[in-house]
Structures are given as C-alpha cells and as structure tokens.
CSV table of C-alpha atoms and ligand atoms in Angstrom, one decimal:
chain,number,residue,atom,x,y,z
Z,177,UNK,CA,-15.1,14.0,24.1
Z,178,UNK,CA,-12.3,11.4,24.1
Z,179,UNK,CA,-8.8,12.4,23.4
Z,180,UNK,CA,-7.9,9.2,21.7
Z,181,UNK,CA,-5.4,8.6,18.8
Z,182,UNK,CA,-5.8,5.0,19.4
Z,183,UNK,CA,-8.3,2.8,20.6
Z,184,UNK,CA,-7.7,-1.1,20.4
Z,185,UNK,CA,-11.2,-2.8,21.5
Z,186,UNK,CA,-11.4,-6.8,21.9
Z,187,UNK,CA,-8.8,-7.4,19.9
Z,188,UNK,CA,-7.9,-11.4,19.1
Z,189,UNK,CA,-5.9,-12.1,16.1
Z,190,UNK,CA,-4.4,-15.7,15.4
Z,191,UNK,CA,-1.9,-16.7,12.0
Z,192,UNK,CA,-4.1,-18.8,9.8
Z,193,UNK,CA,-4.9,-22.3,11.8
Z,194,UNK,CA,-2.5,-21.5,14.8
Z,195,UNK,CA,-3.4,-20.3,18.7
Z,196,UNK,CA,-4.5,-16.9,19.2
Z,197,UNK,CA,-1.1,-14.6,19.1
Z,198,UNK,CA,-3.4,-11.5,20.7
Z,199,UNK,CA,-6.1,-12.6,22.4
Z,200,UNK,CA,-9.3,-9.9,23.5
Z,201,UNK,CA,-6.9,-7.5,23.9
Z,202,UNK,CA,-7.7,-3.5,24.6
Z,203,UNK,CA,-5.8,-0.4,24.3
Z,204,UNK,CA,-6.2,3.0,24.7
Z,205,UNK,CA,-3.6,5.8,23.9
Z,206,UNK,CA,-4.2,9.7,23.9
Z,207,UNK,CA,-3.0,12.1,21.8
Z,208,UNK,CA,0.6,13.1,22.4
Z,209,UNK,CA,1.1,10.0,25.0
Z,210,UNK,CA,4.0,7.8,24.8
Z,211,UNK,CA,3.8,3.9,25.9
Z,212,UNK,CA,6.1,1.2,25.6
Z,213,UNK,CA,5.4,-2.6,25.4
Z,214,UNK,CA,7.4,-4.9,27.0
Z,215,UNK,CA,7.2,-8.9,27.0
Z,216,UNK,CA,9.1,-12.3,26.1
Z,217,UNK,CA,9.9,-12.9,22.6
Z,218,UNK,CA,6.9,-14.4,20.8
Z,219,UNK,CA,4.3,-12.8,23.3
Z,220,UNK,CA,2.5,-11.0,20.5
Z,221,UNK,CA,4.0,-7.6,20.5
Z,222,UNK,CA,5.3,-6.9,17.4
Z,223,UNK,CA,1.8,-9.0,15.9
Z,224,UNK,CA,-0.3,-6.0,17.7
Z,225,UNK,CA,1.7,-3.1,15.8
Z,226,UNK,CA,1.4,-5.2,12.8
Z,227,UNK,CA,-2.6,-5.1,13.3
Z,228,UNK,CA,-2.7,-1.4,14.3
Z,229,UNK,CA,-0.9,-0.7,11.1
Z,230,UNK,CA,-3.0,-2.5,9.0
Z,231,UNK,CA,-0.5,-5.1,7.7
Z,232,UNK,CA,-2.4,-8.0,9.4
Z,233,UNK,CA,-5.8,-8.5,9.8
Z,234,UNK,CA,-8.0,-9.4,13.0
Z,235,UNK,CA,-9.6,-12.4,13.8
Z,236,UNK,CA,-12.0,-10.6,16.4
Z,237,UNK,CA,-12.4,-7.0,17.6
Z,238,UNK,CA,-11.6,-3.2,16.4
Z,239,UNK,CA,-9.4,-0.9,16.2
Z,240,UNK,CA,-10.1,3.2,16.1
Z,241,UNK,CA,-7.4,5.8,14.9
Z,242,UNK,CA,-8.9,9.5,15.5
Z,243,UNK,CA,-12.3,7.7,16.4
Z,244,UNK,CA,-12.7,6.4,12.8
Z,245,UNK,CA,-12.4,2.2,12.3
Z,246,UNK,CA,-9.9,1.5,10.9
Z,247,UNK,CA,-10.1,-2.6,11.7
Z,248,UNK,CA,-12.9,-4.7,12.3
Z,249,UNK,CA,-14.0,-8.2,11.5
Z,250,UNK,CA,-15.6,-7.0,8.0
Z,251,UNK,CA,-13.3,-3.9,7.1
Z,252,UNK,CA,-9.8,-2.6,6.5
Z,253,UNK,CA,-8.6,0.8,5.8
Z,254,UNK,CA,-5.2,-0.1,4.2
Z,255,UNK,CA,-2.1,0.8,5.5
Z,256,UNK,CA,-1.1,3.8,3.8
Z,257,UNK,CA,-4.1,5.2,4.3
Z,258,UNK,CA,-4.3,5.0,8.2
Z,259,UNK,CA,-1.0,7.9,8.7
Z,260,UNK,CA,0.6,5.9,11.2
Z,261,UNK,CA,4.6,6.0,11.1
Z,262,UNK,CA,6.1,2.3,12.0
Z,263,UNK,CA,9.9,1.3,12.6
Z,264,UNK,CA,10.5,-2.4,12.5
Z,265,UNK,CA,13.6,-4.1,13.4
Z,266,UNK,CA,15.9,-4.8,10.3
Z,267,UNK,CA,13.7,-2.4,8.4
Z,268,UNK,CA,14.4,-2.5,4.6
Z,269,UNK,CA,15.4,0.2,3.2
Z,270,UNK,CA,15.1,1.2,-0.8
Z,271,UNK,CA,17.4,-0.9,-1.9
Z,272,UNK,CA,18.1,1.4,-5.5
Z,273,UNK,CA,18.0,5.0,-3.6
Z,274,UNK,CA,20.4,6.7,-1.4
Z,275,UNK,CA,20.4,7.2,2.3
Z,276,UNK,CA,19.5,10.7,1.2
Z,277,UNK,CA,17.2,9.7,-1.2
Z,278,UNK,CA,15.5,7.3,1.7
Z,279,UNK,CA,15.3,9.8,4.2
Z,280,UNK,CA,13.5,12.4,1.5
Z,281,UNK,CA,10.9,9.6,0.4
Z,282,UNK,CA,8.4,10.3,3.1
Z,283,UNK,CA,8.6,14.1,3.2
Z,284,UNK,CA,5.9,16.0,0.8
Z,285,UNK,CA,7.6,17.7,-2.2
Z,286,UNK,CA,6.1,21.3,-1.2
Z,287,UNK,CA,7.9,21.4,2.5
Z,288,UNK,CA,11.8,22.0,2.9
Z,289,UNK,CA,12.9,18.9,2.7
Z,290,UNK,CA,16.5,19.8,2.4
Z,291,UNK,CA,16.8,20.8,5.6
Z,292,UNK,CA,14.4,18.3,6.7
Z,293,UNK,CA,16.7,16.3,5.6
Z,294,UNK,CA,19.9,17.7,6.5
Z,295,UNK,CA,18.6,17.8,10.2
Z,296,UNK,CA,17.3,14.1,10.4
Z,297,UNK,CA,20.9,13.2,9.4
Z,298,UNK,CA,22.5,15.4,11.5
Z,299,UNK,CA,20.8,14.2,14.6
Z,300,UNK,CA,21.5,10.4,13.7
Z,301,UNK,CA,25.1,11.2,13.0
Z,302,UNK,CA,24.8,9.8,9.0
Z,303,UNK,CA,25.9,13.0,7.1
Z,304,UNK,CA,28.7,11.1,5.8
Z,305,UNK,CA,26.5,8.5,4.3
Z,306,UNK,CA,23.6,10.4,2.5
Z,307,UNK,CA,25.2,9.2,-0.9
Z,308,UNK,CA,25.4,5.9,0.1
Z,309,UNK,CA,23.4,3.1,-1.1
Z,310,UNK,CA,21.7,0.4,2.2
Z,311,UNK,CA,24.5,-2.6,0.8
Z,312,UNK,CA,27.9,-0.2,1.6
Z,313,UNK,CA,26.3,0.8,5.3
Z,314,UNK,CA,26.3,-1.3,8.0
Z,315,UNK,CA,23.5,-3.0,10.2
Z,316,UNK,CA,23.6,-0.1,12.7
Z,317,UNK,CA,23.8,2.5,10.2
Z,318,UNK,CA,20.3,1.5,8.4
Z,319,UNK,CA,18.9,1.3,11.3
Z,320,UNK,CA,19.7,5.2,12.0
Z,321,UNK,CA,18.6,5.9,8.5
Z,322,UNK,CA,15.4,4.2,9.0
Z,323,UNK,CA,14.8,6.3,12.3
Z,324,UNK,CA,15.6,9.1,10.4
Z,325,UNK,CA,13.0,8.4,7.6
Z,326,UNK,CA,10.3,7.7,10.2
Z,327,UNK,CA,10.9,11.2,11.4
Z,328,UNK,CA,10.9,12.9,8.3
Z,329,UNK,CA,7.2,13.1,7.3
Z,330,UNK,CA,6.6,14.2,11.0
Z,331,UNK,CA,4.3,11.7,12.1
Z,332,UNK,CA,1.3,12.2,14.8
Z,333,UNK,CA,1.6,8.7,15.7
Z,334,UNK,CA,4.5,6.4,15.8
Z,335,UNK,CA,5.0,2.9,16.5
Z,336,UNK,CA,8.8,1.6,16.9
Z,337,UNK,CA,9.5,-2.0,17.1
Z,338,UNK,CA,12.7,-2.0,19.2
Z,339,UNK,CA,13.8,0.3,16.8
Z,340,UNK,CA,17.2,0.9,19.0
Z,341,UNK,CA,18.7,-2.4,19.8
Z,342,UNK,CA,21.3,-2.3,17.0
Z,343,UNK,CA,22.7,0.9,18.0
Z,344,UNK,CA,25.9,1.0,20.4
Z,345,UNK,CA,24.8,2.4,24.3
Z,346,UNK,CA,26.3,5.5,24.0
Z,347,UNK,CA,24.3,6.6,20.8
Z,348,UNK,CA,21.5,4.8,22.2
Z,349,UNK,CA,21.8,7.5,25.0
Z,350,UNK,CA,22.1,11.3,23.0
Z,351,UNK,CA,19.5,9.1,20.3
Z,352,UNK,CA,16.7,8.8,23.9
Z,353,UNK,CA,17.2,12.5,24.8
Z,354,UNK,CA,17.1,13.5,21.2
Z,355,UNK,CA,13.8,11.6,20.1
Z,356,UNK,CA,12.3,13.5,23.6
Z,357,UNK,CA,13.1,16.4,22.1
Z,358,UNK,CA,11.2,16.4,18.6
Z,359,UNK,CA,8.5,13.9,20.1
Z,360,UNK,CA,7.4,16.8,22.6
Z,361,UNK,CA,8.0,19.6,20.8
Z,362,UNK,CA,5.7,17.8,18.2
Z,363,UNK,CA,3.7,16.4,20.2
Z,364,UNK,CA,4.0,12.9,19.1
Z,365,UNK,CA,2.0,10.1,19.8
Z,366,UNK,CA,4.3,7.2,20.3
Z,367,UNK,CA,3.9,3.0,21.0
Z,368,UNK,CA,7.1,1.8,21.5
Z,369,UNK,CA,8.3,-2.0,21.7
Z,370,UNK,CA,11.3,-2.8,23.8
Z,371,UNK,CA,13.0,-5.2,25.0
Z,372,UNK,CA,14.8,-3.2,27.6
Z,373,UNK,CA,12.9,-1.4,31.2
Z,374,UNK,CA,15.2,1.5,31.3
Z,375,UNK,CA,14.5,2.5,27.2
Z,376,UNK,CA,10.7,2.0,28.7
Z,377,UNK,CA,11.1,4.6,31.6
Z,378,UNK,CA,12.9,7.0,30.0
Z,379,UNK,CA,11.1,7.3,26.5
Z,380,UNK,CA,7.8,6.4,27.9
Z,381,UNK,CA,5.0,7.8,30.1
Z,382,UNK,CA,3.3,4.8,30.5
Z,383,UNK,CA,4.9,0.8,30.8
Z,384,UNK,CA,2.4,-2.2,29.9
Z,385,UNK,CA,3.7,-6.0,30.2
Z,386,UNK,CA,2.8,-8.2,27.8
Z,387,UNK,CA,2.6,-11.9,27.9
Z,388,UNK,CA,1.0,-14.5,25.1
Z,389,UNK,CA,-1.0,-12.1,23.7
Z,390,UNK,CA,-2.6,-10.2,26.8
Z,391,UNK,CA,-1.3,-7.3,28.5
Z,392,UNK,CA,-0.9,-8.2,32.7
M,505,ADP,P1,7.0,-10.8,19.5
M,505,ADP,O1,7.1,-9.6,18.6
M,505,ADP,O2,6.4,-10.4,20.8
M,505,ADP,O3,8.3,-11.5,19.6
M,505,ADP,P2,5.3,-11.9,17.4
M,505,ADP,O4,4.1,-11.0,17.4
M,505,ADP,O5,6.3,-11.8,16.4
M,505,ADP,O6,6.0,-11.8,18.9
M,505,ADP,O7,4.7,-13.4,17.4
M,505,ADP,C1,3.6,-13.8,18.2
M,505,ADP,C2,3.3,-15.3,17.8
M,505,ADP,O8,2.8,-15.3,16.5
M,505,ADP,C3,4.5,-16.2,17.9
M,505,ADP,O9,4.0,-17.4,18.4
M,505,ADP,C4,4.9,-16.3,16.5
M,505,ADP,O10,5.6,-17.5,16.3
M,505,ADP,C5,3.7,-16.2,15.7
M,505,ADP,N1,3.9,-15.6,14.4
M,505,ADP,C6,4.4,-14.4,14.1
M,505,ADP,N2,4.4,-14.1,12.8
M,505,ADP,C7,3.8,-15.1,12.2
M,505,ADP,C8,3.5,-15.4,10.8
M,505,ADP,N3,3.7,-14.6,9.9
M,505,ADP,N4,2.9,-16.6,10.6
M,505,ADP,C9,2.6,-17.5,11.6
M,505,ADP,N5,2.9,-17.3,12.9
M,505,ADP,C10,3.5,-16.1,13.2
M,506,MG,MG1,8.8,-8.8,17.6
C-alpha cells in the first residue's frame, strides 16, 4: 500500500490564454517527509502550491491527498476542505483581530488553545504583540504571526512559500531548529519553497529544482 500524503500526477496548468506555468508535472511525497522546491522567480513554484491547495485549477492532470482526488480536469474539492496548512509570502492576516486572536483562529474551540497559543508565540518570540492589531507590527513580525497560525491547528501537511525570507538570519536560525522540532515530533508532512540551498538542506529531506514549470 502506498504511504502517500501527496501525489501530483501529469500535472499542466496555464493562467487563462498564457504558456503553460506547470507543465506534465509529477510529485510524490510520503507521509511525514519533508521537500523543498527550489527555482528562478517565475518557474512555477509558488503556481504548484496554489494547485495542491486548491486555489487554482488545472489545465491537465490530478492530484491525490490521502489517495482521494482532490484535482482533476472535471472536479475540485475546495480548499478548506482538502486540510492542507499553506504559508504564503506577505500572508494577510485578519486585519480586525489581534495577533492573539489570529493565532487562535485555526485551533478547534474544544483543545487548549491558550497554551496552544501561548507556546506558538513563545517560540516565534511575539508575546509582546498578542494584543496587537497586523497595521501596528511590522513586515517581519506578521510574518512570525503567520507561522505561528499555520502551526496552531497542527497540520499533517504543510506547504510554506518562502515563508522565512522576511525574518533577520539569526531568528531565521533558532526559527530552522525549532520548526524540526514540532515537525518531527509531529510528524509533519512538509513542501517547502525557498529561495535559499542551505534553508533546503537543513529543513528538508529531499531537494527538487525547478525550472519553467518542470522539475530537472
Ligand atoms: P514562482 O512562484 O516560481 O516565482 P509563479 O508560480 O508565481 O512563479 O508564476 C509562474 C508563471 O505564472 C509566471 O510566468 C507568472 O508570471 C505567471 N502567473 C502567476 N500568477 C499569475 C496570475 N494570477 N495570472 C497570470 N499569470 C500568472
Ligand atoms: Mg512564488
């Protein structure tokens, strides 16, 4: 029996009358894996997480999520219904709610999620923000509130579109070992876009190469 969370099979995908920005592209990824995908700006990548997550859909091919389709030609499971975490860049947070009140959105009502809570915004060093509102934070410090919201409905399977590149290196560094941490001791399934090889190696098992729209 295959072991796969996801399974992208002859995948093409273009934007209304343009070229083909994926083009018959496969994927496989196993439960608790983690891969990164690297590749010049406009290659396709952040166009494939956009497919996988059922914000886009394909010109050609199918995509599987536990086995079931989730995206083919003819039919698509919508977003919310396909449990897949995703971090974009420049991720919008609720503009009315707090960072608190961010962080909490995702997480059911009947688990903790005051200390779910409390420990997502310990780890991304925002304690002193959780009454904020997005306007009085900076760039940088949304973008630790939106990691910290991905986390907090525990995901099995997360894609992260270069969801570190605002964040100074030295954060970017305790962040890396951090994210190991709960990603293995969950067992998290991750698909990570980067633009940077040594993110790749150290988050990820597994390094593909993209470029316009086909992996190498
Ligand atoms: P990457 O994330 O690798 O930088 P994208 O997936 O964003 O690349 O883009 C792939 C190609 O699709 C590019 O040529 C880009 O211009 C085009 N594209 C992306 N989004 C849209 C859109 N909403 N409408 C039309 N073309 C788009
Ligand atoms: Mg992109």
């Amino acid at each position: 029996m295959s072991n796969s969370i996801l399974k992208v099979s002859n995948l093409s995908h273009s934007y209304e009358m343009n070229d083909l920005s994926i083009k018959n592209l496969n994927l496989e990824i196993d439960a608790g894996e983690r891969v990164s995908i690297q590749g010049p700006s406009g290659c396709g990548k952040s166009t494939l997480l956009r497919l996988i997550a059922g914000l886009e859909e394909p010109s050609e091919g199918q995509i599987f999520i536990n086995g079931d389709e989730v995206s083919s030609k003819t039919y698509s499971l919508p977003p919310e219904k396909r449990h897949i975490g995703l971090v974009v860049q420049d991720k919008a947070l609720f503009p009315h709610l707090s960072v608190y009140e961010n962080i909490c959105f995702g997480i059911r009502k009947e688990s903790h999620q005051d200390q779910i809570a409390y420990d997502l915004m310990n780890l991304m060093k925002i304690n002193e923000l959780k009454d904020k509102f997005p306007h009085q934070i900076s760039g940088g410090e949304k973008q630790r509130v939106a990691l910290a919201r991905s986390l907090a409905p525990d995901p099995n399977f997360l894609m992260m579109d270069e969801p570190f590149s605002a964040l100074d290196s030295e954060l970017k560094h305790s962040i890396y070992n951090d994210f190991l941490e709960i990603f293995s001791s969950r067992k998290t399934t991750l698909l990570l876009v980067t633009h940077d090889s040594v993110e790749a190696s150290i988050m990820t098992q597994r390094q593909l190469i993209m470029e316009k729209g086909e992996f190498k």
